[in-house]
Every structure is written in structure tokens, then in C-alpha cells.
Amino acid sequence: LSTLPLGDATTLLSLYPIVTIFLARAVLGEEIKPLHLMAAVFSVTGATLISRPSFLFGYEDEESRPPKLGYITALIGSLCASCVIVLIRKA
């Protein structure tokens, strides 16, 4: 929690459905349907509204802004979660 606020981490990790859609298209040749995109966008929007990440809703003070390493780690975690789902589908 000292590297990244919980709301920010939750929001960034919840991006994996959108990443999975495009990764499955690139790796597996899956069709992207509008319903898939709509469901993924609603999922991320809901997680964002619930967790209220500080990078969207503002910081209490500018000195409390966490280092960028936490954000990079959360995005890599989201990408890894997407890779796991695509690999399971491919197997």
C-alpha cells in the first residue's frame, strides 16, 4: 500500500478483461463482438467508480502521489492475468 493506493491498484488490475479481448484477437484469432467490448467497458467503469482511484479523482495533496513503479507493476499484473486466460484457452 505504500507503493500504490488500493483504489488505484484495483482499477488498473481490473483492466484485464479489455486487454484479454485484444490479446485473444491477436494470439487466437478470436472475433471481437460489440457485446464483449461493452461488457468489458462496463466492468472497468464499475470497478473505477467503486474504487475511486486517486489518479482519476485527485490526490489529497501532491506530495502523497505514489511512485510510478506501483502503477507499472499493476499494469504488468493486468497483462499477466490476460496472458493466463489466453493461454488456458489455447491449451
mmCIF file of N, CA and C in Angstrom, residues 4-9 25-26 31 36-38 43-44 54 59 64-65 68 72-73 76 78 82 86-87:
data_model
loop_
_atom_site.group_PDB
_atom_site.id
_atom_site.type_symbol
_atom_site.label_atom_id
_atom_site.label_comp_id
_atom_site.label_asym_id
_atom_site.label_seq_id
_atom_site.Cartn_x
_atom_site.Cartn_y
_atom_site.Cartn_z
ATOM 1 N N LEU A 4 1.415 1.912 -3.911
ATOM 2 C CA LEU A 4 0.256 2.243 -4.736
ATOM 3 C C LEU A 4 -1.009 2.170 -3.885
ATOM 4 N N PRO A 5 -1.854 3.193 -3.920
ATOM 5 C CA PRO A 5 -3.119 3.128 -3.175
ATOM 6 C C PRO A 5 -4.000 1.976 -3.671
ATOM 7 N N LEU A 6 -4.762 1.410 -2.772
ATOM 8 C CA LEU A 6 -5.580 0.246 -3.088
ATOM 9 C C LEU A 6 -6.572 0.522 -4.213
ATOM 10 N N GLY A 7 -7.189 1.684 -4.223
ATOM 11 C CA GLY A 7 -8.145 2.023 -5.284
ATOM 12 C C GLY A 7 -7.483 2.066 -6.651
ATOM 13 N N ASP A 8 -6.273 2.603 -6.712
ATOM 14 C CA ASP A 8 -5.546 2.654 -7.976
ATOM 15 C C ASP A 8 -5.193 1.249 -8.452
ATOM 16 N N ALA A 9 -4.714 0.421 -7.535
ATOM 17 C CA ALA A 9 -4.340 -0.939 -7.897
ATOM 18 C C ALA A 9 -5.550 -1.732 -8.384
ATOM 19 N N ARG A 25 -7.668 -11.783 -29.632
ATOM 20 C CA ARG A 25 -7.785 -11.494 -31.071
ATOM 21 C C ARG A 25 -6.430 -11.675 -31.761
ATOM 22 N N ALA A 26 -5.374 -11.146 -31.130
ATOM 23 C CA ALA A 26 -4.042 -11.212 -31.733
ATOM 24 C C ALA A 26 -3.462 -12.625 -31.708
ATOM 25 N N GLU A 31 -12.917 -13.598 -32.523
ATOM 26 C CA GLU A 31 -13.711 -12.481 -33.031
ATOM 27 C C GLU A 31 -14.042 -11.534 -31.879
ATOM 28 N N HIS A 36 -18.888 -8.038 -26.257
ATOM 29 C CA HIS A 36 -17.687 -8.256 -25.446
ATOM 30 C C HIS A 36 -17.077 -6.926 -25.021
ATOM 31 N N LEU A 37 -16.955 -6.013 -25.968
ATOM 32 C CA LEU A 37 -16.389 -4.704 -25.656
ATOM 33 C C LEU A 37 -17.251 -3.946 -24.651
ATOM 34 N N MET A 38 -18.553 -3.998 -24.859
ATOM 35 C CA MET A 38 -19.466 -3.292 -23.969
ATOM 36 C C MET A 38 -19.382 -3.858 -22.545
ATOM 37 N N SER A 43 -17.473 -3.275 -16.999
ATOM 38 C CA SER A 43 -16.747 -3.884 -15.892
ATOM 39 C C SER A 43 -15.688 -2.934 -15.346
ATOM 40 N N VAL A 44 -14.903 -2.364 -16.231
ATOM 41 C CA VAL A 44 -13.850 -1.437 -15.812
ATOM 42 C C VAL A 44 -14.460 -0.162 -15.227
ATOM 43 N N SER A 54 -7.138 7.482 -7.037
ATOM 44 C CA SER A 54 -6.682 8.862 -6.865
ATOM 45 C C SER A 54 -6.121 9.457 -8.145
ATOM 46 N N TYR A 59 -5.573 13.659 -5.873
ATOM 47 C CA TYR A 59 -4.835 13.324 -4.666
ATOM 48 C C TYR A 59 -5.199 14.313 -3.573
ATOM 49 N N SER A 64 1.679 13.315 -1.637
ATOM 50 C CA SER A 64 1.302 11.931 -1.342
ATOM 51 C C SER A 64 1.209 11.079 -2.605
ATOM 52 N N ARG A 65 1.538 11.644 -3.755
ATOM 53 C CA ARG A 65 1.474 10.907 -5.013
ATOM 54 C C ARG A 65 2.472 9.749 -4.974
ATOM 55 N N LYS A 68 5.869 5.938 -9.708
ATOM 56 C CA LYS A 68 5.346 5.323 -10.926
ATOM 57 C C LYS A 68 5.541 3.806 -10.949
ATOM 58 N N ILE A 72 3.214 0.863 -12.831
ATOM 59 C CA ILE A 72 3.769 -0.051 -13.833
ATOM 60 C C ILE A 72 3.568 -1.495 -13.401
ATOM 61 N N THR A 73 3.779 -1.782 -12.137
ATOM 62 C CA THR A 73 3.590 -3.134 -11.613
ATOM 63 C C THR A 73 2.131 -3.577 -11.738
ATOM 64 N N ILE A 76 1.429 -4.368 -15.388
ATOM 65 C CA ILE A 76 2.044 -5.650 -15.758
ATOM 66 C C ILE A 76 1.225 -6.807 -15.179
ATOM 67 N N SER A 78 -1.984 -6.811 -14.721
ATOM 68 C CA SER A 78 -3.165 -6.915 -15.569
ATOM 69 C C SER A 78 -2.829 -7.650 -16.867
ATOM 70 N N SER A 82 -4.244 -11.409 -18.190
ATOM 71 C CA SER A 82 -4.781 -11.609 -19.550
ATOM 72 C C SER A 82 -4.057 -12.741 -20.251
ATOM 73 N N VAL A 86 -5.677 -16.251 -21.841
ATOM 74 C CA VAL A 86 -5.493 -16.623 -23.252
ATOM 75 C C VAL A 86 -4.752 -17.945 -23.364
ATOM 76 N N LEU A 87 -3.760 -18.173 -22.533
ATOM 77 C CA LEU A 87 -3.020 -19.439 -22.578
ATOM 78 C C LEU A 87 -3.895 -20.622 -22.177
#
